[in-house]
Structures are given as C-alpha cells and as structure tokens.
Short mmCIF file of N, CA and C in Angstrom, two decimals:
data_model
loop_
_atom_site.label_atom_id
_atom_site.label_comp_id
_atom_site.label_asym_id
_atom_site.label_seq_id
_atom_site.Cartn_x
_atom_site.Cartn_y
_atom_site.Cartn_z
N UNK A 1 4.05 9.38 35.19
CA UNK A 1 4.16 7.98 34.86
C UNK A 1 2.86 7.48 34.23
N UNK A 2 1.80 8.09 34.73
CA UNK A 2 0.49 7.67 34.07
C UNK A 2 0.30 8.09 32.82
N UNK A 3 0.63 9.11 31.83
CA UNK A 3 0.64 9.19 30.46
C UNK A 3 1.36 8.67 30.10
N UNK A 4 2.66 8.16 30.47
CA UNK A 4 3.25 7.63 29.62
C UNK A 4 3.12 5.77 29.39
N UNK A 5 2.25 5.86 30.89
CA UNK A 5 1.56 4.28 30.79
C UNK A 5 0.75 4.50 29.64
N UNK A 6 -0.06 5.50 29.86
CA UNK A 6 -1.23 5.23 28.29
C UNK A 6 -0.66 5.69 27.25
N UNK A 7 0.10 5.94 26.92
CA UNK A 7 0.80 6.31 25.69
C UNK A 7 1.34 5.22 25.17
N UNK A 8 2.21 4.67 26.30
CA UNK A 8 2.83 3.14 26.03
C UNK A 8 1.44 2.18 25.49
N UNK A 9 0.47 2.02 26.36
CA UNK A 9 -0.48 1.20 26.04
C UNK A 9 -1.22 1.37 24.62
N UNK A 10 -1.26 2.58 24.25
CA UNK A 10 -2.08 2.55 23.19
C UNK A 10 -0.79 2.15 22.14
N UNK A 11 0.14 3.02 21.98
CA UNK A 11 1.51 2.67 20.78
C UNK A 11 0.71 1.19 20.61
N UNK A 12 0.80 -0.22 21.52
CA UNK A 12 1.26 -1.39 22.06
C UNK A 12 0.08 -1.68 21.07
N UNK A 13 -1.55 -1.43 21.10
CA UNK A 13 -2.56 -1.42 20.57
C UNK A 13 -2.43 -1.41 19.48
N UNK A 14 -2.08 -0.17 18.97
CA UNK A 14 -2.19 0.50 17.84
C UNK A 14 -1.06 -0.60 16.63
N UNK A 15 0.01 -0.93 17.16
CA UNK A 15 0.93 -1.78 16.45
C UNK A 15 0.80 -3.11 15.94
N UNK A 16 -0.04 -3.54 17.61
CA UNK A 16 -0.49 -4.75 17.18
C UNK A 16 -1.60 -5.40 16.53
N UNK A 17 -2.55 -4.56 16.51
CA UNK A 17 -3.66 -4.69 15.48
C UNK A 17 -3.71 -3.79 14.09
N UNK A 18 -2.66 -3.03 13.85
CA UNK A 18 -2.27 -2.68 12.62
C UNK A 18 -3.14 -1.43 12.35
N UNK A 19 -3.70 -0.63 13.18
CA UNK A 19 -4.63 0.28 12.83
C UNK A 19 -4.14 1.41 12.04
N UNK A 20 -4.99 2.12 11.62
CA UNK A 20 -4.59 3.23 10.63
C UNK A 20 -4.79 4.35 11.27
N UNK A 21 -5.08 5.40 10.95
CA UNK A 21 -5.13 6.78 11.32
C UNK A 21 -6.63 7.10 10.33
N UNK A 22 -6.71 6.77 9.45
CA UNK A 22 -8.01 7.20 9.03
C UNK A 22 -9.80 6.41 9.46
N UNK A 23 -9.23 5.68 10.07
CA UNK A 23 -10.87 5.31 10.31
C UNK A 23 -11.74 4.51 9.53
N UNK A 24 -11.04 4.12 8.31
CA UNK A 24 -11.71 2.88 7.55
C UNK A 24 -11.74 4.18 6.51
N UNK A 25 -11.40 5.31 6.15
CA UNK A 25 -11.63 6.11 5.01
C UNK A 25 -10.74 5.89 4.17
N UNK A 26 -10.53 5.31 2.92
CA UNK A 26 -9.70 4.79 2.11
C UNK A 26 -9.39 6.16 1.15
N UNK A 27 -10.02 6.91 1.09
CA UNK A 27 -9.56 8.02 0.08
C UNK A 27 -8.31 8.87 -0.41
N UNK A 28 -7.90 8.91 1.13
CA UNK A 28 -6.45 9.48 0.89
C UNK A 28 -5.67 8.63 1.13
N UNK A 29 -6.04 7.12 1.19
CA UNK A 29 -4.50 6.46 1.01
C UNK A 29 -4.28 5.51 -0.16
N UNK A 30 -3.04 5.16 -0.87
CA UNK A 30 -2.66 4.53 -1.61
C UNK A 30 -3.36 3.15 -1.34
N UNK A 31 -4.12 2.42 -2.22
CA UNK A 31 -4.71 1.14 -2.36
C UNK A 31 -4.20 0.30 -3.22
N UNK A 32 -4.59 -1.20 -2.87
CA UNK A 32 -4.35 -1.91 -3.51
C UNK A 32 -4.90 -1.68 -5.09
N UNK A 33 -4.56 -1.95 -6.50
CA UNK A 33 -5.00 -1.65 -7.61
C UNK A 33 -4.87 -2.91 -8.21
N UNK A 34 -4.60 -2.43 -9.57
CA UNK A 34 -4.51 -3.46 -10.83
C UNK A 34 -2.99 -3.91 -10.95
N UNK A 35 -2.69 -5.13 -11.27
CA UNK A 35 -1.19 -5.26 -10.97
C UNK A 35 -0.34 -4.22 -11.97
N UNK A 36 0.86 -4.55 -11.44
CA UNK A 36 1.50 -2.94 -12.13
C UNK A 36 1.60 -1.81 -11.12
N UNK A 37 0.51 -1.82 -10.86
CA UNK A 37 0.88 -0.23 -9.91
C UNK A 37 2.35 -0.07 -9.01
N UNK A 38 2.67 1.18 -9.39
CA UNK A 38 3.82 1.74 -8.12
C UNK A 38 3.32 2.26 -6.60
N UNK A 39 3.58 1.94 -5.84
CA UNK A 39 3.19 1.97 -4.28
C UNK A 39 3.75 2.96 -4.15
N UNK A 40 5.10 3.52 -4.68
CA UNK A 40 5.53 4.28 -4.39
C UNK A 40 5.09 5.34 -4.64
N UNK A 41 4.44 5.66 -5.58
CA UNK A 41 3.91 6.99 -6.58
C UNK A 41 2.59 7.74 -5.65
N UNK A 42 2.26 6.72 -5.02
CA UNK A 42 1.30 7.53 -3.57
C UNK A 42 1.90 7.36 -2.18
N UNK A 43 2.76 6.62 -1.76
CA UNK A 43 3.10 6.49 -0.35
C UNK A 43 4.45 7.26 -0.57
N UNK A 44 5.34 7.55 -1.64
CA UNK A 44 6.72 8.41 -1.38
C UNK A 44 6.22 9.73 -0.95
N UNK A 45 5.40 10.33 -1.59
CA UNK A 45 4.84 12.09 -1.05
C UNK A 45 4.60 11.76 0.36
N UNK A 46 3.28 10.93 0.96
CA UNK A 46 2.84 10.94 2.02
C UNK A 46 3.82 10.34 2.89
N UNK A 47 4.93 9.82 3.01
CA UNK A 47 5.97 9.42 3.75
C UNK A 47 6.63 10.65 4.18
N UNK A 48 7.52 11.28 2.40
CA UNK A 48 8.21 12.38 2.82
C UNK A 48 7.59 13.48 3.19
N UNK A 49 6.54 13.85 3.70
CA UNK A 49 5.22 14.80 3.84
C UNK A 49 5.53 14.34 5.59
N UNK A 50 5.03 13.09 5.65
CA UNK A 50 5.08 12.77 7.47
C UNK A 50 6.46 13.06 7.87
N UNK A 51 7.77 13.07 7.67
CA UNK A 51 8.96 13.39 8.15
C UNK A 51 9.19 14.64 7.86
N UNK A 52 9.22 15.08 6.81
CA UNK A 52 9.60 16.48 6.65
C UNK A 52 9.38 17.81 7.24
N UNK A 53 7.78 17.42 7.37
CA UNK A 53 6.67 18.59 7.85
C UNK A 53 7.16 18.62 9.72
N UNK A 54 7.75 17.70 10.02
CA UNK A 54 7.97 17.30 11.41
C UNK A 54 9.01 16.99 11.76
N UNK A 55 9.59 17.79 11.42
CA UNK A 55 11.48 17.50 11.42
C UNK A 55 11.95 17.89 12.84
N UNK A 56 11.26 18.90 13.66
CA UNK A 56 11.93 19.47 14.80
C UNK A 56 11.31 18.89 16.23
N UNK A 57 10.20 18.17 15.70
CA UNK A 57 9.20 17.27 16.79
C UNK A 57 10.22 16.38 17.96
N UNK A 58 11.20 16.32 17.44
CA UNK A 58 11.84 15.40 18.15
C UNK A 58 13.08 15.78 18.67
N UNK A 59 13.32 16.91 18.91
CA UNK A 59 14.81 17.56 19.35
C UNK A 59 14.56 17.15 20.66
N UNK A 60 13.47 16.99 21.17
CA UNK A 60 13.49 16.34 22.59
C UNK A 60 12.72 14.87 22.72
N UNK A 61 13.65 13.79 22.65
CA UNK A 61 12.99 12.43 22.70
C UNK A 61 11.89 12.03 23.58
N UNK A 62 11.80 12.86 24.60
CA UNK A 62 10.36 12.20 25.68
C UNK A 62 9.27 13.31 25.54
N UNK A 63 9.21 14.58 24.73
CA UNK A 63 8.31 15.27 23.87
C UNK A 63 7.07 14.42 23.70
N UNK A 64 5.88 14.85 24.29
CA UNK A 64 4.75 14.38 23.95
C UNK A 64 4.61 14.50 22.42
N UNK A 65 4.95 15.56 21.60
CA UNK A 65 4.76 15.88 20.22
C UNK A 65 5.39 14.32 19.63
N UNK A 66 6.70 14.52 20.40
CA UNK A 66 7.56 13.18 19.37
C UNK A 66 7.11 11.88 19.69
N UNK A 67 6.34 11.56 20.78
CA UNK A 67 6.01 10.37 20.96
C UNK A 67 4.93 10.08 20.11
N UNK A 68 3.72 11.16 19.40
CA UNK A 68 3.18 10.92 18.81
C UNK A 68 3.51 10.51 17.39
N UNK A 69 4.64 11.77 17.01
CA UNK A 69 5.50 11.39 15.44
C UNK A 69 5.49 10.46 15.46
N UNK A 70 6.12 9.59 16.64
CA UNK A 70 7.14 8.46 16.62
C UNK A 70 5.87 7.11 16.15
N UNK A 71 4.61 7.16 17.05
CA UNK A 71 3.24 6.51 16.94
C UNK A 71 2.77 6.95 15.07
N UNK A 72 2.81 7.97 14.72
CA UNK A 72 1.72 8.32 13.74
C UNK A 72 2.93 7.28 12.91
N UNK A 73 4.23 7.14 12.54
CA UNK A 73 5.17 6.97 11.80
C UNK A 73 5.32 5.34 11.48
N UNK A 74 4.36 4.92 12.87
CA UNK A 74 4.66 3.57 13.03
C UNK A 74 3.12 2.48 12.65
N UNK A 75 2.49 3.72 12.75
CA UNK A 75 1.27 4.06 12.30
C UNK A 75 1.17 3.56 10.90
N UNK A 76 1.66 4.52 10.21
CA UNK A 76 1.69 4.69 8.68
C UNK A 76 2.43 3.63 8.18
N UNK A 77 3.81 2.67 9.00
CA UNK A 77 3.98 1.84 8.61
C UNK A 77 3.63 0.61 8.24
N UNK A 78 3.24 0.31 9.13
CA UNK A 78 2.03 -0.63 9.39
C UNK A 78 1.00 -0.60 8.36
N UNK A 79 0.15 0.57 7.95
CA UNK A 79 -0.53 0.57 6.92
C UNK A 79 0.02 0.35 5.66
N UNK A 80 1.21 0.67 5.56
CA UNK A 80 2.16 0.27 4.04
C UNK A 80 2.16 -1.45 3.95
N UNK A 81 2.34 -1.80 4.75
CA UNK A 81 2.56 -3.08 5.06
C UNK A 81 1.38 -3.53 4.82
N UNK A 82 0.47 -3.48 5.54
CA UNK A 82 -1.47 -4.19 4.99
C UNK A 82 -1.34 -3.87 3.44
N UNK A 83 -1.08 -2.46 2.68
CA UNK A 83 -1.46 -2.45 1.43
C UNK A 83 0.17 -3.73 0.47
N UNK A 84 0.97 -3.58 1.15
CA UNK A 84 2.25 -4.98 0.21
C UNK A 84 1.33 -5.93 0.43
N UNK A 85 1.21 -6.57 1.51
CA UNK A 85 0.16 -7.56 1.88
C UNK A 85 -1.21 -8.08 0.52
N UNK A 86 -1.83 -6.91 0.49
CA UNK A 86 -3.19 -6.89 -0.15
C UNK A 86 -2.92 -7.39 -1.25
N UNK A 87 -2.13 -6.45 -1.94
CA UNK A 87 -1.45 -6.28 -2.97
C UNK A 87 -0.55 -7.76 -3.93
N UNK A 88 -0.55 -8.17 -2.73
CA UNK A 88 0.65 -9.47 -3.24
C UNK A 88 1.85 -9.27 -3.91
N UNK A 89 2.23 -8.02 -3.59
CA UNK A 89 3.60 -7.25 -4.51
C UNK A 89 4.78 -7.70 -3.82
N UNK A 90 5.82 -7.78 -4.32
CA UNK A 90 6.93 -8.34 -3.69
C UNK A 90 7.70 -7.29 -3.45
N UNK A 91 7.93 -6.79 -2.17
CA UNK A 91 8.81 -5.64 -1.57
C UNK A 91 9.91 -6.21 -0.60
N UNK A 92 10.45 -6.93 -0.82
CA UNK A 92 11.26 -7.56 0.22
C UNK A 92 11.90 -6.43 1.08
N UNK A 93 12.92 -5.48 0.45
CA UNK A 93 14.02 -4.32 1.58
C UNK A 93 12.80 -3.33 1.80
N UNK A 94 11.50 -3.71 1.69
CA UNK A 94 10.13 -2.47 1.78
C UNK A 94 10.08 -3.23 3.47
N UNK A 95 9.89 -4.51 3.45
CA UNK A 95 9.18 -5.04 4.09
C UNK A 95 10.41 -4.94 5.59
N UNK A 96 11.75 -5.07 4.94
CA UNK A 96 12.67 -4.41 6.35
C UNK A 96 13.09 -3.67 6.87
N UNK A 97 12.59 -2.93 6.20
CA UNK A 97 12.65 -1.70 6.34
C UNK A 97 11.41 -0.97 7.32
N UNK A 98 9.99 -1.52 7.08
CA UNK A 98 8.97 -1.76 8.01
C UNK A 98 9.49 -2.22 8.85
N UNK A 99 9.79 -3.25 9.03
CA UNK A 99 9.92 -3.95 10.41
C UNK A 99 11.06 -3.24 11.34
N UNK A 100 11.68 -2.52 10.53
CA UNK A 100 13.00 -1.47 11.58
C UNK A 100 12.17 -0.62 12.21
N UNK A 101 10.82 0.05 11.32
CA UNK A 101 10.51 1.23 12.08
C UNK A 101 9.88 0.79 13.13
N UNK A 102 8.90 -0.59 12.83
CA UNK A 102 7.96 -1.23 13.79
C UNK A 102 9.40 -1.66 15.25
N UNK A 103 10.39 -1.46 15.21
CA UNK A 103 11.08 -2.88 16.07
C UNK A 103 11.49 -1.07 17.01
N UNK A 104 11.57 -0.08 16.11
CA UNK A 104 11.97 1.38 17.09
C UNK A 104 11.03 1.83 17.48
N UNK A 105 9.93 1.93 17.25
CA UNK A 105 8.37 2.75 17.82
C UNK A 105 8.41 1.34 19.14
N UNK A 106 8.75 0.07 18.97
CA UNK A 106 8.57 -0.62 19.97
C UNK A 106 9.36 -0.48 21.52
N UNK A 107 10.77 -0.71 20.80
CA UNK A 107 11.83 -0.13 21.71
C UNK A 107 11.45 1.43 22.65
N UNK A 108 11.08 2.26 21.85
CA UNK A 108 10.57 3.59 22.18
C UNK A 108 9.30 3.45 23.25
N UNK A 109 8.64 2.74 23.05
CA UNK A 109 7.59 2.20 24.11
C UNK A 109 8.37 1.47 24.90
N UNK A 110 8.82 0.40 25.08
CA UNK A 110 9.38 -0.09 25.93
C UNK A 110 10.50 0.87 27.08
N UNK A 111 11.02 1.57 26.32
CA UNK A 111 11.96 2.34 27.45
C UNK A 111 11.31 3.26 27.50
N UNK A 112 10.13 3.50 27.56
CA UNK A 112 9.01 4.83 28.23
C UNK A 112 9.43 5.95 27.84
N UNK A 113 10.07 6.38 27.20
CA UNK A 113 10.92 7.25 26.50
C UNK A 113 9.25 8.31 26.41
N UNK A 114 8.44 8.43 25.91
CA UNK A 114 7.46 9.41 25.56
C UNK A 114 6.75 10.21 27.16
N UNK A 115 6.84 11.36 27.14
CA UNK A 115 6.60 11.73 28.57
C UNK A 115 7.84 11.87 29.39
N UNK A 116 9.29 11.32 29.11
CA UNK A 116 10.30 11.18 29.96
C UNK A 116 11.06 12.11 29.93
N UNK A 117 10.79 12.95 30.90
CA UNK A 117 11.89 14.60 30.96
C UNK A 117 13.55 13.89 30.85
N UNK A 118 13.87 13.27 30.53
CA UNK A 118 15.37 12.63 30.83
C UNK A 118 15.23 12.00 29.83
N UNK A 119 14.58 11.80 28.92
CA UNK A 119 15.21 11.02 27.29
C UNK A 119 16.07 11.09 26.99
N UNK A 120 16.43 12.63 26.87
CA UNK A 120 17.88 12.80 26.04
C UNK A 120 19.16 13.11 26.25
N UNK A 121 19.02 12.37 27.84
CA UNK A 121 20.33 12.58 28.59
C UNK A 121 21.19 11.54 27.72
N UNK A 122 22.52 11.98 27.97
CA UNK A 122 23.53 10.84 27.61
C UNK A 122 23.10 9.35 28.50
N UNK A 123 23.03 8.49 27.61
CA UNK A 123 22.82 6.99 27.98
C UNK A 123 21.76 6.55 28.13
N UNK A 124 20.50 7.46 27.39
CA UNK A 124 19.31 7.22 27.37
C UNK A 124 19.37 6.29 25.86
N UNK A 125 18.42 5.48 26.05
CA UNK A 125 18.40 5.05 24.66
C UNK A 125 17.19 5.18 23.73
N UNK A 126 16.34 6.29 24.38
CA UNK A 126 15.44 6.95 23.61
C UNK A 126 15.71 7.47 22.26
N UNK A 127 16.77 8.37 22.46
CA UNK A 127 17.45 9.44 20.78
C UNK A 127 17.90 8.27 19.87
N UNK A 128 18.66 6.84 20.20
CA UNK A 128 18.36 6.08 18.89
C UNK A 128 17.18 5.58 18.47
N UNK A 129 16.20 4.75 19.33
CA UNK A 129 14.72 4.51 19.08
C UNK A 129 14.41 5.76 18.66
N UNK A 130 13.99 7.12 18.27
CA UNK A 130 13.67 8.09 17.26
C UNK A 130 14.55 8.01 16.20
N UNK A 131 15.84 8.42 16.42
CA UNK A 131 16.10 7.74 15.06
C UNK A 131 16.26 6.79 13.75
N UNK A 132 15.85 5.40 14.90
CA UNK A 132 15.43 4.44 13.72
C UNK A 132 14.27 4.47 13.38
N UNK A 133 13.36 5.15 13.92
CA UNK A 133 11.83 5.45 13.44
C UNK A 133 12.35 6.49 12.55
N UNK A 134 12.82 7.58 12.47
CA UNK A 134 12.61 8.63 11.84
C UNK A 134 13.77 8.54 10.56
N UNK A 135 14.87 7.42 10.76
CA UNK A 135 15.40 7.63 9.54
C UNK A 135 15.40 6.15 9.10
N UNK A 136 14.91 5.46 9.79
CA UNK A 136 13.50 4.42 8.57
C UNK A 136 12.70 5.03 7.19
N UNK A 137 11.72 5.80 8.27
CA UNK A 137 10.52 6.57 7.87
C UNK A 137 11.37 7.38 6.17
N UNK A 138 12.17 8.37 6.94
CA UNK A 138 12.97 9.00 6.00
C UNK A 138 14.07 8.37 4.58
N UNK A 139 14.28 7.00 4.73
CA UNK A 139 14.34 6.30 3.49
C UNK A 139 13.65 5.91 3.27
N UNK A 140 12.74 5.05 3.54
CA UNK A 140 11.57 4.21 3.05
C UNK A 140 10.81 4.68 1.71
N UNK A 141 10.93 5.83 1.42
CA UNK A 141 10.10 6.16 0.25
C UNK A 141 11.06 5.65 -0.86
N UNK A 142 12.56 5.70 -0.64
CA UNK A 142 13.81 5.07 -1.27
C UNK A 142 13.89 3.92 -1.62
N UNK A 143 13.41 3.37 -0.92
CA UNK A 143 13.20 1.32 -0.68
C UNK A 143 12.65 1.31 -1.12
N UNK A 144 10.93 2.29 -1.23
CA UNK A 144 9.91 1.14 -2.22
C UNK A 144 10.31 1.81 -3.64
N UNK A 145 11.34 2.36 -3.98
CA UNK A 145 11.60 2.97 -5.29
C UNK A 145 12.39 1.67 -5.72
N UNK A 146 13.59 1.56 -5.13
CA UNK A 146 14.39 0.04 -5.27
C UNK A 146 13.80 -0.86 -5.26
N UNK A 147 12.78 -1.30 -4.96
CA UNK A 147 12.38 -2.78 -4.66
C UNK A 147 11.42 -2.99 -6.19
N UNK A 148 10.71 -1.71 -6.84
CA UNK A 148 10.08 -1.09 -7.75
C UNK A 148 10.48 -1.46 -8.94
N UNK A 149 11.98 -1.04 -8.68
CA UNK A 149 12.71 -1.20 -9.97
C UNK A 149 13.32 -2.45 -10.26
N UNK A 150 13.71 -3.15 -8.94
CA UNK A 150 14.03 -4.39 -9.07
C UNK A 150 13.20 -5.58 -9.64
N UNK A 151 12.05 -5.22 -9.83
CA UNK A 151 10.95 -6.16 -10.39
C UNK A 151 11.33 -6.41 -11.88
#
C-alpha cells in the first residue's frame, strides 16, 4: 500500500504542476517556433516512439512498469499542452484529446490501480484507465495532424 501511496502521490505532483521528464533541457523536445510550425512534425515520432516501444508494459494494469508508462504518457501530455499554450496555436481536438489522457492517468491514480496485484481482475476499472491513457496517447499524433490541417 505504501508504493502505491507514493506512486499515487507523485502521478498527483507531477500532473499538477505540469512537469516534464527532462529537467528544463529543451533539446530534445519540440518548441515553441516561428508561426507556421507543425507540432506535429516533432511530437508525432516522439508520441508514436512512447507507445509503441511499450506496447506490452501493460498486459498487467497494477505493473509497476505500467504505472510508470501510464505517468511518463501523462507526462508527455502535459508537456504538449505547455508547448499549444506557448505557442498560441489553435489545437482544439489536440487539446481533448490531452485532457482524456490527463482525466485516465488521474482515474488510474485514484483507483490505486499501480502496485495492485488485482487490477486486472474482471470489474477492476484499472484496464480502462490504461486504455484511455494508452489509446489517447496512441491517436494523438492523429489529432495534431487534423487540427494541422484544419487551419
């Protein structure tokens, strides 16, 4: 129960102050630019890169591995979101598409699901909270292509 208190606690952290994974190192991530730019043209690789590479992380929903996916995913969302933000770009189905993954990494914390040998029993509601993180995550590079073109 105690990792999955701090697991819960940090997710809770990490979401609500929008932190990144790199540490203030801007190099490898897509930045705000000159107007014009496609968001997509650096965040579609590194999206489909974070799901793909980690496809089997989650065959067990209370998997320490998947609770992290589920964190790094919600992670990365969040940072997409600061750069629409920066940016002043208009992503509207970008931006609900964020907020699905943010509203399942939450749910997923909330039902302690990470650490929980019993996630993936029938009537757990862990295995949908991963899947709206993970097949968020897994269109989203789709959305900011649509929202792209819709301009």
């Amino acid at each position: 129960m105690h990792n999955r208190t701090v697991a819960a606690g940090l997710l809770s952290v990490l979401l609500l102050t929008g932190c990144t994974t790199n540490s203030g190192d801007t190099a490898d991530k897509p930045g705000p630019s000159a107007s014009g730019v496609r968001l997509s043209a650096g965040w579609g690789p590194k999206l489909i890169t974070l799901t793909d590479t980690k496809r089997a992380l989650c065959n067990q929903a209370g998997d320490h591995g998947c609770a992290d996916h589920v964190a790094a995913i919600a992670i990365e969302a969040n940072a997409l979101q600061d750069v629409i933000e920066k940016t002043g770009g208009s992503y509207p189905r970008t931006k609900i598409k964020i907020m699905e993954i943010v509203n399942g990494a939450t749910s997923y914390t909330v039902h302690e699901c990470g650490g929980d040998t019993n996630a993936s029993i029938a009537g757990s509601p862990c295995p949908d909270d991963v899947f709206q993180v993970r097949g968020g995550a897994e269109t989203l590079p789709f959305t900011l292509e649509a929202d792209e073109a819709g301009r």
